[in-house]
Coordinates of C-alpha atoms and ligand atoms in Angstrom, one line a residue:
M1 CA -70.8 -86.8 -45.2
S2 CA -73.4 -87.7 -42.5
E3 CA -74.0 -91.4 -44.4
A4 CA -70.1 -91.7 -44.7
A5 CA -69.8 -92.0 -41.1
P6 CA -72.1 -94.6 -40.0
T7 CA -70.4 -96.7 -42.3
A8 CA -66.8 -95.8 -41.5
Y9 CA -67.7 -96.4 -37.7
E10 CA -70.1 -100.1 -38.5
A11 CA -66.6 -100.8 -40.8
L12 CA -64.7 -99.9 -37.2
I13 CA -67.1 -102.4 -35.2
Q14 CA -66.9 -104.9 -38.1
F15 CA -63.1 -104.8 -38.5
L16 CA -63.0 -105.3 -34.5
Y17 CA -65.8 -108.0 -34.2
Q18 CA -63.4 -109.7 -37.0
V19 CA -59.7 -109.4 -36.2
P20 CA -58.7 -112.2 -35.5
I21 CA -56.7 -110.9 -32.1
G22 CA -58.8 -110.5 -28.6
L23 CA -59.0 -106.9 -27.9
V24 CA -59.9 -106.7 -23.9
Q25 CA -59.8 -102.9 -22.6
T26 CA -60.3 -102.6 -18.6
S27 CA -59.2 -100.0 -16.1
L28 CA -56.4 -100.2 -13.9
D29 CA -58.0 -102.5 -11.8
G30 CA -59.0 -105.1 -14.2
E31 CA -62.5 -103.8 -15.0
I32 CA -63.3 -105.1 -18.6
T33 CA -65.1 -102.1 -20.3
M34 CA -65.0 -103.5 -23.6
I35 CA -63.7 -106.4 -24.7
N36 CA -64.1 -108.4 -29.0
P37 CA -66.0 -111.5 -29.6
M38 CA -62.4 -113.5 -30.2
A39 CA -60.8 -112.0 -27.2
A40 CA -63.6 -113.6 -25.5
Q41 CA -63.8 -116.6 -26.4
L42 CA -60.2 -117.3 -26.0
L43 CA -60.7 -116.1 -22.3
M44 CA -64.1 -118.2 -22.1
P45 CA -62.4 -121.4 -21.2
L46 CA -60.9 -119.6 -18.0
V47 CA -64.5 -119.0 -17.2
P48 CA -66.7 -122.2 -16.3
D49 CA -68.9 -119.7 -15.1
G50 CA -69.0 -117.5 -17.5
N51 CA -68.3 -114.3 -16.0
L52 CA -66.1 -112.0 -17.8
S53 CA -66.0 -109.0 -15.6
N54 CA -62.3 -109.1 -14.5
L55 CA -59.3 -109.7 -16.6
F56 CA -57.3 -110.1 -13.7
D57 CA -60.1 -112.1 -12.2
V58 CA -60.1 -114.7 -15.3
L59 CA -56.5 -115.1 -15.5
H60 CA -56.0 -115.2 -12.6
A61 CA -55.3 -118.7 -12.3
V62 CA -53.2 -118.8 -14.8
A63 CA -51.6 -115.4 -14.4
P64 CA -52.4 -113.5 -10.3
Q65 CA -48.8 -112.0 -11.2
L66 CA -51.2 -109.1 -13.2
R67 CA -53.4 -108.2 -10.1
G68 CA -49.9 -107.1 -8.9
W69 CA -48.5 -105.2 -11.5
S70 CA -51.6 -103.0 -12.5
G71 CA -52.2 -102.5 -8.7
G72 CA -48.0 -101.4 -8.2
G73 CA -46.2 -101.4 -11.4
A74 CA -48.5 -99.9 -13.7
P75 CA -49.0 -96.6 -12.3
E76 CA -45.3 -95.8 -13.2
V77 CA -45.5 -97.3 -16.4
P78 CA -46.4 -93.7 -18.8
P79 CA -49.2 -93.8 -21.3
G80 CA -48.5 -95.7 -24.1
G81 CA -46.5 -97.7 -22.5
V82 CA -46.2 -101.4 -22.1
I83 CA -46.8 -103.3 -19.1
C84 CA -46.2 -106.4 -20.7
E85 CA -44.8 -108.1 -23.7
S86 CA -45.6 -111.4 -24.9
L87 CA -46.8 -113.6 -21.3
R88 CA -47.5 -117.1 -22.1
L89 CA -50.7 -118.3 -21.0
T90 CA -50.8 -122.3 -20.7
L91 CA -54.8 -122.8 -20.3
P92 CA -55.8 -126.5 -18.7
A93 CA -56.9 -128.4 -21.9
V94 CA -60.2 -128.2 -22.0
Q95 CA -60.8 -131.9 -23.7
Q96 CA -57.9 -134.5 -24.2
G97 CA -55.6 -132.8 -26.5
A98 CA -52.6 -130.2 -26.3
P99 CA -53.1 -127.5 -24.2
Q100 CA -54.0 -123.9 -25.5
T101 CA -51.4 -121.3 -25.3
L102 CA -52.1 -117.9 -25.4
A103 CA -49.8 -114.3 -26.1
L104 CA -50.6 -111.5 -23.9
R105 CA -49.8 -108.2 -24.2
L106 CA -50.9 -106.1 -21.7
L107 CA -50.4 -101.9 -22.2
R108 CA -51.3 -98.6 -20.7
L109 CA -53.4 -96.9 -23.3
D110 CA -54.0 -93.7 -21.0
A111 CA -53.8 -92.6 -17.2
G112 CA -56.9 -95.3 -16.6
T113 CA -57.2 -97.3 -18.8
L114 CA -55.5 -100.4 -19.8
M115 CA -55.5 -102.5 -23.0
A116 CA -54.8 -106.0 -23.3
S117 CA -54.3 -108.3 -27.0
L118 CA -54.4 -111.7 -26.9
S119 CA -54.0 -114.4 -29.7
D120 CA -53.9 -117.9 -30.1
V121 CA -49.9 -119.4 -30.1
S122 CA -50.3 -122.9 -30.2
Y123 CA -49.9 -123.7 -32.7
M124 CA -46.9 -122.3 -32.9
V125 CA -46.3 -123.6 -29.5
L126 CA -47.0 -127.1 -31.3
Q127 CA -44.4 -126.3 -33.9
E128 CA -41.7 -125.3 -31.6
Q129 CA -42.3 -128.4 -29.5
Q130 CA -41.3 -130.5 -32.7
R131 CA -38.6 -128.5 -33.5
L132 CA -36.9 -129.1 -30.3
A133 CA -38.1 -132.8 -30.3
K134 CA -36.4 -133.5 -33.4
Q135 CA -33.4 -131.5 -32.7
L136 CA -33.1 -133.5 -30.0
R137 CA -33.4 -136.9 -32.3
D138 CA -31.1 -136.3 -34.6
V139 CA -29.2 -135.3 -31.2
T140 CA -29.0 -139.4 -31.1
R141 CA -28.8 -140.2 -34.1
I142 CA -26.1 -138.0 -35.9
D143 CA -22.3 -138.7 -35.1
S144 CA -21.3 -135.0 -33.5
L145 CA -17.5 -135.7 -34.7
T146 CA -18.4 -136.6 -37.9
A147 CA -21.8 -135.4 -38.9
M148 CA -22.6 -138.8 -40.3
P149 CA -25.6 -140.7 -39.2
N150 CA -24.9 -143.1 -36.6
R151 CA -24.9 -146.9 -35.7
M152 CA -28.8 -146.2 -34.7
V153 CA -29.3 -144.8 -38.3
A154 CA -27.1 -147.6 -39.7
L155 CA -28.8 -150.7 -38.2
E156 CA -32.7 -149.2 -39.2
R157 CA -30.9 -148.7 -42.7
I158 CA -30.1 -152.5 -42.4
Q159 CA -33.2 -153.1 -41.2
G160 CA -35.6 -151.3 -43.8
A161 CA -32.9 -152.9 -46.3
L162 CA -33.8 -156.4 -45.3
A163 CA -36.9 -155.9 -45.1
A164 CA -37.2 -154.7 -48.9
A165 CA -34.9 -157.8 -50.1
A166 CA -37.6 -160.1 -48.1
A167 CA -40.5 -158.7 -50.1
D168 CA -38.4 -158.5 -53.5
A169 CA -35.7 -160.7 -54.1
Q170 CA -34.3 -158.3 -56.8
R171 CA -33.8 -155.6 -54.0
Q172 CA -29.8 -156.9 -53.5
F173 CA -27.8 -155.0 -51.3
A174 CA -24.9 -155.2 -49.3
V175 CA -22.7 -154.2 -46.0
L176 CA -19.5 -153.0 -45.9
F177 CA -17.5 -152.2 -41.6
I178 CA -14.9 -150.7 -42.1
N179 CA -12.2 -150.4 -39.2
C180 CA -9.0 -148.3 -39.5
D181 CA -5.7 -150.3 -39.5
R182 CA -3.5 -149.6 -35.9
F183 CA -5.6 -146.6 -35.4
E184 CA -4.3 -146.5 -31.5
R185 CA -1.0 -145.9 -33.1
I186 CA -2.2 -142.3 -34.4
N187 CA -3.8 -141.3 -30.7
L188 CA -0.7 -142.9 -28.7
T189 CA 1.8 -140.3 -31.5
L190 CA -0.1 -137.5 -32.3
G191 CA -2.7 -137.2 -29.5
T192 CA -6.4 -137.6 -29.7
A193 CA -7.4 -134.3 -31.2
A194 CA -5.4 -135.0 -33.9
G195 CA -7.0 -138.5 -34.2
D196 CA -10.4 -136.8 -34.2
E197 CA -9.4 -134.4 -37.0
L198 CA -8.3 -137.8 -39.0
L199 CA -11.3 -139.5 -38.5
R200 CA -13.3 -136.2 -40.1
M201 CA -10.9 -136.9 -42.9
V202 CA -11.4 -140.5 -43.0
A203 CA -15.0 -140.1 -43.0
A204 CA -15.5 -137.4 -45.4
R205 CA -13.0 -139.6 -48.0
I206 CA -16.3 -142.1 -47.4
N207 CA -18.7 -139.9 -48.0
G208 CA -16.9 -139.0 -50.9
T209 CA -16.5 -141.8 -52.3
V210 CA -19.6 -143.7 -51.4
R211 CA -21.8 -140.6 -52.9
L212 CA -19.9 -139.7 -56.2
G213 CA -20.9 -142.7 -57.0
D214 CA -20.2 -145.1 -60.2
A215 CA -21.8 -146.6 -63.7
V216 CA -23.8 -148.5 -61.3
A217 CA -25.2 -145.5 -59.0
R218 CA -25.7 -143.7 -61.4
A219 CA -27.9 -146.3 -63.4
T220 CA -30.2 -147.7 -60.4
G221 CA -29.7 -145.0 -58.5
P222 CA -29.1 -146.7 -54.8
V223 CA -29.8 -145.2 -51.6
Q224 CA -26.2 -145.4 -49.8
T225 CA -26.2 -144.7 -46.2
A226 CA -22.1 -143.8 -44.8
A227 CA -22.3 -144.1 -41.0
R228 CA -19.8 -143.8 -38.2
L229 CA -20.7 -146.8 -35.8
G230 CA -17.7 -144.9 -33.0
G231 CA -14.8 -145.3 -32.8
D232 CA -12.3 -145.9 -35.8
E233 CA -15.7 -147.7 -37.2
F234 CA -17.9 -146.4 -40.2
V235 CA -20.2 -148.8 -41.9
V236 CA -22.0 -148.3 -45.5
V237 CA -25.0 -150.1 -46.6
L238 CA -25.4 -150.1 -50.1
E239 CA -29.0 -150.4 -51.0
G240 CA -30.1 -151.5 -54.5
L241 CA -27.4 -153.6 -56.2
R242 CA -27.6 -154.5 -59.5
I243 CA -25.6 -157.7 -59.1
A244 CA -23.1 -158.9 -55.9
D245 CA -19.8 -158.0 -57.9
D246 CA -20.8 -154.3 -57.3
A247 CA -20.2 -153.8 -54.0
R248 CA -17.0 -155.5 -54.6
I249 CA -16.0 -152.8 -56.5
V250 CA -17.3 -150.4 -54.1
A251 CA -15.0 -151.9 -51.4
Q252 CA -12.2 -152.0 -53.3
R253 CA -12.3 -148.2 -54.3
L254 CA -13.0 -147.4 -50.5
T255 CA -9.9 -149.3 -49.9
E256 CA -7.6 -147.4 -52.0
V257 CA -9.3 -144.2 -51.5
L258 CA -8.9 -144.5 -47.7
C259 CA -5.1 -145.9 -47.6
K260 CA -3.9 -142.6 -49.4
P261 CA -1.8 -140.5 -47.0
Y262 CA -3.5 -138.1 -44.7
T263 CA -1.9 -134.5 -43.8
V264 CA -2.7 -133.5 -40.2
G265 CA -1.8 -130.9 -38.9
D266 CA 1.1 -130.1 -41.3
R267 CA 2.3 -134.1 -40.3
P268 CA 1.8 -136.6 -43.5
V269 CA 0.1 -139.5 -41.8
H270 CA -0.4 -143.3 -43.4
L271 CA -3.5 -144.9 -42.4
T272 CA -4.8 -148.5 -44.0
A273 CA -8.5 -149.4 -43.4
S274 CA -9.7 -152.7 -43.3
M275 CA -13.3 -153.8 -44.4
G276 CA -15.6 -156.5 -44.2
V277 CA -18.5 -157.2 -46.3
V278 CA -21.9 -159.2 -45.8
V279 CA -23.7 -159.5 -49.9
C280 CA -27.0 -160.0 -50.1
P281 CA -27.7 -161.4 -46.4
E282 CA -30.3 -163.7 -45.5
T283 CA -33.8 -161.9 -45.4
A284 CA -34.4 -164.0 -42.1
A285 CA -31.1 -162.3 -40.3
S286 CA -31.3 -159.4 -38.1
A287 CA -29.8 -156.4 -39.1
D288 CA -27.1 -156.5 -36.0
S289 CA -26.3 -160.2 -36.8
V290 CA -25.7 -158.5 -40.3
L291 CA -23.1 -156.3 -38.8
Q292 CA -21.5 -158.9 -36.6
D293 CA -21.0 -161.0 -39.7
A294 CA -19.4 -157.7 -41.5
S295 CA -17.5 -157.3 -38.3
L296 CA -16.7 -160.8 -38.5
A297 CA -14.6 -160.2 -42.6
M298 CA -13.6 -157.2 -41.2
R299 CA -11.1 -159.2 -38.6
E300 CA -10.1 -162.2 -40.8
A301 CA -9.1 -158.5 -43.3
K302 CA -6.8 -157.6 -40.6
R303 CA -5.6 -161.0 -39.7
A304 CA -4.4 -160.4 -43.6
H305 CA -2.5 -157.5 -42.3
G306 CA -5.0 -155.3 -43.2
A307 CA -5.1 -152.9 -45.9
R308 CA -7.9 -154.5 -47.5
Y309 CA -11.2 -156.0 -47.4
C310 CA -12.6 -159.8 -47.3
V311 CA -16.3 -160.8 -48.7
F312 CA -18.1 -162.8 -45.5
E313 CA -18.8 -166.1 -45.7
P314 CA -20.2 -168.6 -43.2
L315 CA -17.2 -170.5 -42.7
M316 CA -16.1 -167.2 -40.6
K317 CA -18.6 -167.7 -38.0
E318 CA -17.0 -171.1 -36.9
Q319 CA -13.4 -170.5 -37.2
A320 CA -14.9 -167.6 -34.9
W321 CA -16.6 -170.0 -32.6
R322 CA -13.6 -171.6 -32.8
R323 CA -11.1 -169.7 -31.3
G324 CA -14.2 -168.2 -28.9
S325 CA -13.4 -171.5 -27.7
I326 CA -9.7 -171.7 -27.7
E327 CA -9.9 -168.5 -25.6
G328 CA -11.3 -170.0 -22.8
E329 CA -9.6 -173.2 -23.5
L330 CA -6.2 -170.9 -23.0
R331 CA -7.0 -169.2 -20.0
R332 CA -7.8 -172.7 -17.9
A333 CA -4.3 -174.2 -19.3
L334 CA -2.5 -170.9 -17.8
T335 CA -3.9 -172.0 -14.6
E336 CA -3.5 -175.4 -15.2
G337 CA 0.1 -175.7 -16.0
Q338 CA -0.3 -177.1 -19.6
L339 CA 1.8 -175.1 -21.1
F340 CA 5.3 -175.9 -21.3
V341 CA 8.4 -174.2 -23.1
V342 CA 10.7 -176.1 -25.7
Y343 CA 13.9 -175.0 -26.7
Q344 CA 15.6 -175.0 -30.4
P345 CA 19.2 -174.8 -30.2
I346 CA 21.3 -171.7 -31.5
V347 CA 25.2 -172.6 -33.0
D348 CA 27.4 -170.8 -34.2
L349 CA 28.4 -171.0 -37.8
R350 CA 31.7 -171.1 -37.9
S351 CA 32.6 -173.5 -35.0
G352 CA 29.2 -175.2 -35.2
R353 CA 29.5 -175.4 -32.1
P354 CA 25.6 -174.3 -29.8
V355 CA 25.6 -170.6 -28.1
G356 CA 22.2 -171.1 -26.8
A357 CA 18.7 -171.4 -27.9
E358 CA 15.4 -169.9 -28.6
A359 CA 12.2 -170.4 -25.9
L360 CA 9.0 -171.3 -27.9
V361 CA 5.6 -172.2 -26.7
R362 CA 3.9 -175.2 -26.5
W363 CA 0.4 -176.1 -25.1
R364 CA -0.4 -179.9 -23.8
H365 CA -3.7 -179.8 -24.7
P366 CA -6.3 -182.3 -22.5
E367 CA -7.3 -183.9 -25.7
R368 CA -5.3 -182.0 -28.9
G369 CA -2.0 -183.4 -27.5
I370 CA 0.3 -181.2 -28.0
V371 CA -0.6 -177.5 -30.1
P372 CA 2.1 -175.6 -31.8
P373 CA 1.6 -172.0 -31.0
I374 CA 0.8 -170.5 -34.7
E375 CA -3.0 -171.6 -33.3
F376 CA -2.9 -170.4 -29.9
I377 CA -0.1 -166.7 -30.4
E378 CA -2.8 -164.8 -32.4
I379 CA -5.5 -165.5 -30.4
A380 CA -3.7 -164.5 -26.8
E381 CA -2.6 -161.1 -28.6
E382 CA -6.6 -160.6 -29.6
T383 CA -8.0 -161.3 -26.3
G384 CA -5.0 -159.8 -24.1
L385 CA -3.5 -163.2 -22.7
I386 CA -0.7 -162.8 -24.4
G387 CA 0.9 -160.7 -21.5
R388 CA 0.0 -163.6 -18.9
L389 CA 1.4 -165.9 -21.4
G390 CA 4.8 -164.6 -22.5
E391 CA 6.2 -163.7 -18.5
F392 CA 5.2 -167.7 -18.7
V393 CA 7.5 -168.5 -21.0
L394 CA 10.0 -165.7 -19.8
R395 CA 10.0 -166.7 -16.6
E396 CA 10.3 -170.7 -17.1
S397 CA 12.9 -169.9 -19.7
C398 CA 15.3 -167.7 -17.5
R399 CA 14.9 -170.7 -14.8
Q400 CA 15.5 -173.2 -16.7
F401 CA 18.7 -171.9 -17.5
M402 CA 20.1 -171.1 -14.6
A403 CA 19.3 -174.8 -13.8
W404 CA 21.0 -175.6 -16.7
A405 CA 24.3 -173.3 -15.8
D406 CA 24.0 -175.6 -12.2
E407 CA 23.4 -179.0 -13.8
L408 CA 25.0 -178.8 -16.9
G409 CA 28.1 -176.4 -16.0
E410 CA 30.7 -175.6 -19.0
C411 CA 27.7 -177.4 -21.2
A412 CA 24.7 -174.8 -20.2
P413 CA 24.0 -172.8 -23.2
L414 CA 24.8 -169.6 -22.4
L415 CA 22.1 -167.2 -24.5
L416 CA 18.0 -167.6 -24.3
S417 CA 16.5 -166.2 -27.0
V418 CA 13.0 -165.0 -25.9
N419 CA 10.3 -163.9 -28.6
L420 CA 8.7 -160.4 -27.5
S421 CA 4.7 -159.8 -29.5
R422 CA 3.4 -156.4 -30.2
A423 CA 0.8 -156.7 -27.9
Q424 CA 3.2 -157.2 -25.0
L425 CA 4.6 -154.1 -25.9
F426 CA 1.5 -152.5 -26.2
E427 CA 0.4 -153.5 -22.7
G428 CA 3.1 -151.6 -20.7
G429 CA 4.5 -153.1 -17.9
I430 CA 7.2 -155.1 -19.6
A431 CA 10.6 -153.7 -18.8
E432 CA 9.4 -154.3 -15.0
Q433 CA 8.0 -157.6 -15.9
V434 CA 11.4 -158.7 -17.7
A435 CA 13.3 -157.1 -15.1
T436 CA 11.6 -159.3 -12.6
A437 CA 12.1 -162.7 -14.3
L438 CA 15.5 -161.7 -14.7
R439 CA 15.6 -160.8 -10.8
V440 CA 14.2 -163.8 -9.5
S441 CA 15.9 -166.5 -11.5
G442 CA 19.2 -164.6 -11.3
L443 CA 20.3 -165.0 -15.1
P444 CA 22.6 -162.1 -16.0
P445 CA 20.8 -159.6 -17.9
D446 CA 23.5 -160.1 -20.9
Q447 CA 23.0 -163.8 -21.2
L448 CA 18.6 -162.7 -22.3
Q449 CA 17.8 -162.0 -25.8
L450 CA 14.0 -160.9 -26.8
E451 CA 13.2 -161.2 -30.5
V452 CA 11.0 -158.8 -31.3
T453 CA 9.3 -158.8 -35.2
E454 CA 10.2 -156.2 -37.7
S455 CA 7.0 -154.8 -38.6
L456 CA 6.9 -153.6 -34.7
A457 CA 10.4 -152.7 -34.3
A458 CA 9.3 -150.4 -37.2
Q459 CA 6.9 -148.3 -35.7
D460 CA 6.1 -145.9 -33.4
D461 CA 7.9 -143.2 -31.6
R462 CA 6.7 -145.3 -28.3
I463 CA 7.1 -148.5 -29.1
Q464 CA 11.2 -147.7 -29.7
A465 CA 11.2 -146.0 -26.1
R466 CA 10.0 -149.2 -24.9
L467 CA 12.9 -150.8 -26.5
H468 CA 15.2 -148.7 -25.5
E469 CA 14.0 -149.2 -21.8
L470 CA 14.5 -153.2 -22.3
K471 CA 17.6 -152.5 -23.7
A472 CA 18.6 -149.9 -20.9
L473 CA 18.1 -153.2 -18.8
G474 CA 21.4 -155.1 -20.1
L475 CA 19.8 -157.7 -22.7
S476 CA 20.4 -157.5 -26.5
L477 CA 17.6 -156.8 -29.1
A478 CA 17.0 -159.3 -31.7
L479 CA 14.8 -158.5 -35.2
D480 CA 13.0 -161.4 -35.8
D481 CA 11.6 -162.3 -39.6
F482 CA 14.1 -160.4 -41.0
G483 CA 12.8 -159.5 -44.8
T484 CA 8.5 -160.2 -44.0
G485 CA 7.9 -156.9 -42.8
Y486 CA 7.6 -153.5 -43.5
S487 CA 11.1 -152.4 -43.1
S488 CA 13.6 -152.2 -45.7
L489 CA 17.6 -152.3 -45.5
A490 CA 17.8 -149.0 -45.6
S491 CA 16.1 -148.3 -42.4
L492 CA 17.9 -151.0 -40.5
H493 CA 19.7 -149.0 -39.0
Q494 CA 17.0 -146.6 -37.1
L495 CA 16.3 -149.5 -35.1
P496 CA 17.7 -150.3 -31.5
V497 CA 18.3 -154.2 -32.0
D498 CA 21.5 -155.8 -31.9
V499 CA 21.0 -158.6 -33.8
V500 CA 19.0 -159.6 -37.2
K501 CA 17.5 -163.1 -38.0
I502 CA 17.1 -163.9 -41.5
D503 CA 13.7 -165.2 -42.0
R504 CA 12.8 -169.2 -42.6
S505 CA 11.8 -168.2 -46.2
F506 CA 15.4 -166.6 -47.5
V507 CA 17.2 -169.4 -46.4
S508 CA 15.4 -172.0 -47.6
Q509 CA 15.7 -170.6 -51.6
A510 CA 19.1 -169.6 -50.6
E511 CA 20.6 -173.0 -52.7
S512 CA 17.6 -172.9 -55.1
S513 CA 17.6 -168.9 -56.1
G514 CA 19.7 -166.3 -56.8
H515 CA 17.9 -163.5 -55.7
H516 CA 17.3 -164.8 -51.9
R517 CA 21.1 -165.2 -52.0
V518 CA 21.8 -161.8 -53.3
L519 CA 18.6 -160.8 -50.8
I520 CA 21.1 -162.5 -47.8
E521 CA 24.0 -161.5 -48.3
A522 CA 23.1 -157.7 -48.9
T523 CA 21.5 -158.1 -45.6
L524 CA 24.2 -159.5 -43.5
R525 CA 26.6 -157.1 -45.2
V526 CA 24.3 -154.2 -43.9
A527 CA 24.1 -155.4 -40.5
A528 CA 27.6 -155.7 -40.5
S529 CA 28.6 -152.6 -41.4
L530 CA 25.9 -151.5 -38.1
G531 CA 28.2 -153.5 -36.1
M532 CA 24.9 -155.8 -35.5
R533 CA 25.2 -159.8 -35.3
T534 CA 23.5 -162.4 -37.7
V535 CA 21.3 -165.4 -37.1
A536 CA 19.8 -167.3 -40.5
E537 CA 16.7 -169.1 -39.5
G538 CA 15.1 -172.5 -40.6
I539 CA 17.9 -174.1 -41.6
E540 CA 17.4 -177.5 -43.0
T541 CA 19.6 -179.0 -45.7
A542 CA 23.8 -179.0 -45.0
G543 CA 23.6 -176.9 -48.4
Q544 CA 21.9 -173.8 -47.0
A545 CA 24.2 -174.0 -43.9
G546 CA 27.3 -173.9 -45.8
I547 CA 26.2 -170.8 -48.4
L548 CA 25.0 -168.7 -44.8
Q549 CA 28.6 -169.6 -43.4
A550 CA 30.2 -168.6 -46.9
L551 CA 28.1 -165.3 -46.5
Q552 CA 29.8 -164.5 -43.2
C553 CA 26.7 -165.4 -40.8
D554 CA 27.4 -165.8 -37.7
K555 CA 25.1 -167.7 -36.5
G556 CA 22.3 -170.4 -37.5
Q557 CA 19.0 -172.6 -36.1
G558 CA 17.3 -175.5 -37.7
Y559 CA 15.7 -178.5 -37.9
F560 CA 19.4 -179.4 -39.5
Y561 CA 21.0 -179.0 -36.5
A562 CA 18.4 -179.3 -34.0
R563 CA 14.0 -179.2 -34.0
P564 CA 12.7 -177.0 -30.5
M565 CA 13.0 -179.7 -28.1
P566 CA 11.4 -180.3 -24.3
S567 CA 14.3 -179.3 -21.6
D568 CA 15.5 -182.9 -20.6
E569 CA 15.9 -183.7 -24.3
A570 CA 17.8 -180.2 -25.2
A571 CA 20.1 -180.5 -21.9
R572 CA 21.1 -184.3 -23.4
W573 CA 21.5 -182.4 -27.1
F574 CA 23.7 -179.6 -25.2
C575 CA 26.0 -182.0 -23.4
A576 CA 26.0 -184.5 -26.1
R577 CA 27.5 -181.8 -28.5
A578 CA 29.7 -180.2 -25.6
P579 CA 33.8 -179.8 -25.9
Q580 CA 34.2 -181.4 -22.6
P581 CA 32.3 -184.2 -20.5
C582 CA 29.3 -182.8 -19.1
L583 CA 28.7 -182.4 -14.9
A584 CA 25.7 -184.0 -15.5
Ligands
C2E1 P1 9.7 -167.8 -34.9 O1 9.7 -167.2 -33.9 O2 9.8 -167.8 -36.2 O3 10.4 -169.2 -34.6 C1 10.8 -170.1 -35.6 C2 9.8 -171.3 -35.6 O4 10.5 -172.0 -36.9 C3 9.1 -172.2 -34.5 O5 8.2 -172.6 -35.3 C4 10.1 -173.5 -35.4 O6 9.9 -174.6 -35.2 C5 10.4 -173.2 -36.6 N1 11.5 -173.7 -36.8 C6 13.2 -173.5 -36.8 N2 13.6 -174.2 -37.1 C7 13.1 -174.9 -38.7 C8 13.2 -175.3 -39.8 O7 14.7 -175.7 -39.9 N3 12.4 -175.5 -40.5 C9 10.9 -175.2 -40.0 N4 10.1 -175.8 -41.8 N5 10.8 -174.8 -38.9 C10 11.5 -174.6 -38.2 P2 7.4 -172.5 -33.9 O8 7.7 -172.9 -32.4 O9 6.4 -173.6 -34.3 O10 6.3 -171.4 -33.5 C11 6.1 -170.4 -34.5 C12 6.3 -169.1 -34.3 O11 5.1 -169.0 -32.9 C13 7.5 -167.6 -33.8 O12 8.3 -168.2 -35.0 C14 7.0 -167.3 -32.9 O13 6.2 -166.0 -33.8 C15 5.8 -167.2 -32.1 N6 6.0 -167.9 -30.5 C16 6.2 -169.1 -30.3 N7 6.7 -168.8 -28.9 C17 6.8 -167.9 -29.0 C18 6.6 -166.9 -27.6 O14 6.8 -168.3 -26.1 N8 5.7 -166.4 -26.9 C19 5.8 -164.9 -28.3 N9 4.7 -164.2 -27.9 N10 5.6 -165.9 -29.7 C20 5.8 -167.4 -29.8
CA2 CA1 11.5 -165.9 -32.9
CA3 CA1 11.7 -166.0 -36.7

């Protein structure tokens, strides 16, 4: 026994010496009565003079409150109670490097004794800091709506792929830029919460498609990254492509997958997407410019009515540049009065008499001469200039019609037809704009007809509401280019239109194609049964005029009767065809 006791004692001393926790025993006022080596080592940085006689003195700089606790609070703590738990003490950095952090626990052993345990938690603190920093970094790298990587990650990936391709020409890659078609319509009609829900579904479909991969993916194990750039825009980076065509395969599959119907809440929703693909970009390019090229190609896909992908070609840059320059010139044209309106007569097919005219815009370009609308209407729509352009055409043509009524009397055309583009209806305030044009010019509302395209009229409730607002002004609405858009004869009755204009592409084949004749006839019948009037566009021959007349189309318009003409020429045309001699 006597031999065992010192061994146990020694073992205990050894234990206290070696335990990797600092232990300090003090009196209530902090006087140190016992301290193990680890505690001395941990506290040493706080006492440059090496004086470890009072714990509260030692800790004063980092935890001055301790003295107060021992004096005031401690007596109330019963023996065995914890005075302070896990106080974190950040020691001043001795040398350069991370500051050291100690955790302190202070207990009351008995009526007159305190016990402090100290441990170095610097590493844990560091780890925690790193975890927080990573979390913070993730927040700046992850899109919160879809949990996809964000633009920053996409750009990094593209940058990485460019560098890899520069080092090894075999490392081909492609970038797919995805934009949902007419997404604003979803937000407008279903609300933004449904819009968000739909975007999450789109993201899931992209992830599913990209991750699934294909034979290409399995064989070569390419790195595929799908990210959300923001709004309804996504990007997919396909690395490690075997051949460039593989990018097209993925783009085609994505197009198909994204165009399948969705269900939001319990409503079926149709959405399509347009995609721009850049295959094996110039390795000298920047990630930003690769993304820009892909977005240019995406715009091309949109221009071709969406729901498709388009592969980037350098020519697109030139075209985009041209469009950009047209935009600038068009702005000037609007302020410098380079735009003017021409009028194409519309005749009654039975009597052959003129009944009205369609106003069509032209641009007298200082260098290029007369520019047709096909070259600038779309740009005006994309750049928001269409509002001002449309307002100009409306005001000018209303003014012209009133001037003709004055000058030509009985010979003056009665019905003015003006084109309205999709963007004008979306801009809002269109009914006010039209009402003002009517009021300022004095044109009676029943002499004005606005032409909207089929694809537009068939769309959402908001557009329909706008169309009803317009109709409430007392004017009529015509469905332009019928037969080229989305809606079918079966849905014609849902559209708030008074007139159907049969598209030129049908009329031009009326003589040569029985199929087209049948379609024209069916359209005329359905329109008549709905009480809608009909106009055939683009009549170029007597034969076409004869067929449409026989099929009982109400009115006709086309080069066979007259081309669009400047106002003075149009005035002479109307006078020459008047039953009575003209005033003018
Ligand atoms: P649209 O509304 O279908 O206008 C008819 C187009 O067909 C006009 O072309 C007209 O010149 C042309 N056209 C008429 N008869 C014939 C024919 O017998 N044969 C052939 N081959 N063509 C014929 P334009 O004036 O170049 O206008 C093209 C399109 O530009 C218009 O198509 C319309 O969508 C748009 N547009 C023109 N003016 C305006 C405008 O003031 N505002 C808006 N928003 N769009 C306009
Ligand atoms: Ca038209
Ligand atoms: Ca038309």
